[in-house]
Coordinates of C-alpha atoms in Angstrom, one line a residue:
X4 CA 47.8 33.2 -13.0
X5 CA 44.4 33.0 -12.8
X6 CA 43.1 29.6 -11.6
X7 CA 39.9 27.9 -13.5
X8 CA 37.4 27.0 -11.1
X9 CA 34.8 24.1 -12.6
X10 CA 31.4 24.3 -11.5
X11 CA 28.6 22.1 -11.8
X12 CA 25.8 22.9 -14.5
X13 CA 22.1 21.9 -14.4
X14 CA 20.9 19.6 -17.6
X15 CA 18.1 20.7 -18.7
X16 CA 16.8 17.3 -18.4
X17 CA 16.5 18.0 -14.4
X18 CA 14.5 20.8 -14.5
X19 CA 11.3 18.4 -13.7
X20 CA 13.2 16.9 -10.7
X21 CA 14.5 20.5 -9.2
X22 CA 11.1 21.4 -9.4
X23 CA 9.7 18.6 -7.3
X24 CA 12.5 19.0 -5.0
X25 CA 11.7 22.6 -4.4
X26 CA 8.3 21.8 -3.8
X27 CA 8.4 19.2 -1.4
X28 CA 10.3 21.3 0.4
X29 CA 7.0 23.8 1.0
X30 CA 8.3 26.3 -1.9
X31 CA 6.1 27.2 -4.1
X32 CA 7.7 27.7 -7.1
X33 CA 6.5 29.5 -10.1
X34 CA 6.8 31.2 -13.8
X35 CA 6.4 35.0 -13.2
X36 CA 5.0 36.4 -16.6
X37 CA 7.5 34.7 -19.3
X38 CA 10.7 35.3 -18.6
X39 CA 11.5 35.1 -14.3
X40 CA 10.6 32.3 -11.7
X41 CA 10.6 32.5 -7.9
X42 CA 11.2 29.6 -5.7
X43 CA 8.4 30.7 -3.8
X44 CA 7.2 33.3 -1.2
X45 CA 10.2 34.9 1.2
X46 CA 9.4 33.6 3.7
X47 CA 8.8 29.8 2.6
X48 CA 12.9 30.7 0.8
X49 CA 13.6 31.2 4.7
X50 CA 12.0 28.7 6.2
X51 CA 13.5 26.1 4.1
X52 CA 17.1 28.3 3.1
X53 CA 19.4 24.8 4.1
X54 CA 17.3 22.4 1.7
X55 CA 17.4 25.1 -1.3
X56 CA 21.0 25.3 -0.9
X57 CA 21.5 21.2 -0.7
X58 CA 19.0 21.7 -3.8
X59 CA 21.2 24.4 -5.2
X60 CA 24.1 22.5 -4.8
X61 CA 22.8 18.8 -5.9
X62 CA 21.6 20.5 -9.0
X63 CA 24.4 23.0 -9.7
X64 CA 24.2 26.4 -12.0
X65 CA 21.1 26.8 -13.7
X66 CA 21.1 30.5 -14.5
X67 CA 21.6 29.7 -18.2
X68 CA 18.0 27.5 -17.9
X69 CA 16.1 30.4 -16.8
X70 CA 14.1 30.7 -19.4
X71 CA 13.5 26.7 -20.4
X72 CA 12.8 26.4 -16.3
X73 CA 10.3 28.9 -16.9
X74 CA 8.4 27.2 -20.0
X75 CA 8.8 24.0 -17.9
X76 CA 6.5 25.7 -14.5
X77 CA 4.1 27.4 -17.1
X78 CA 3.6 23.7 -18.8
X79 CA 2.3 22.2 -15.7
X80 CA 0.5 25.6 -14.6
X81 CA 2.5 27.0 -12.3
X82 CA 3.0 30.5 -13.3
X83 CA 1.3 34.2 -12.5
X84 CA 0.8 36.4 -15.6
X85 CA 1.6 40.1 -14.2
X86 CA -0.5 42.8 -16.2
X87 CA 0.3 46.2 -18.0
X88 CA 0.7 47.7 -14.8
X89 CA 2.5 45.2 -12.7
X90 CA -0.3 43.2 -11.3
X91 CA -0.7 39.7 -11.1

């Protein structure tokens, strides 16, 4: 029998707070275009890989938000628009 394993979601009412906590923590997160976000440039993801998983897990699943998370960083201006061709 297949056991049911409960995982923590994100409320869509935290999306302000994960984004302060990812920033404080030297990520800079941002909207790419309108529909992905990065948590910020590889090598500030490795610099700071324990606090974004103690972010990760204080805040739970969030794939679901992806796009509300992403009208959330473009709100407050953080977001690249990539071009035609790929370019920011």
């Amino acid at each position: 029998m297949a056991e049911s394993i409960k995982q923590k979601l994100m409320k869509a009412s935290d999306i302000p707070t994960f984004v302060d906590d990812v920033v404080k923590i030297g990520c800079d997160i941002c909207a790419i275009g309108h529909n992905r976000y990065v948590l910020g440039e590889i090598d500030e993801m490795d610099a700071a890989a324990d606090e974004l998983d103690r972010i990760g897990n204080k805040y739970g699943d969030r794939d679901f938000l992806k796009s509300e998370i992403v009208v959330y960083l473009r709100s407050i201006g953080r977001y690249i628009d990539v071009g035609a061709d790929g370019a920011g």
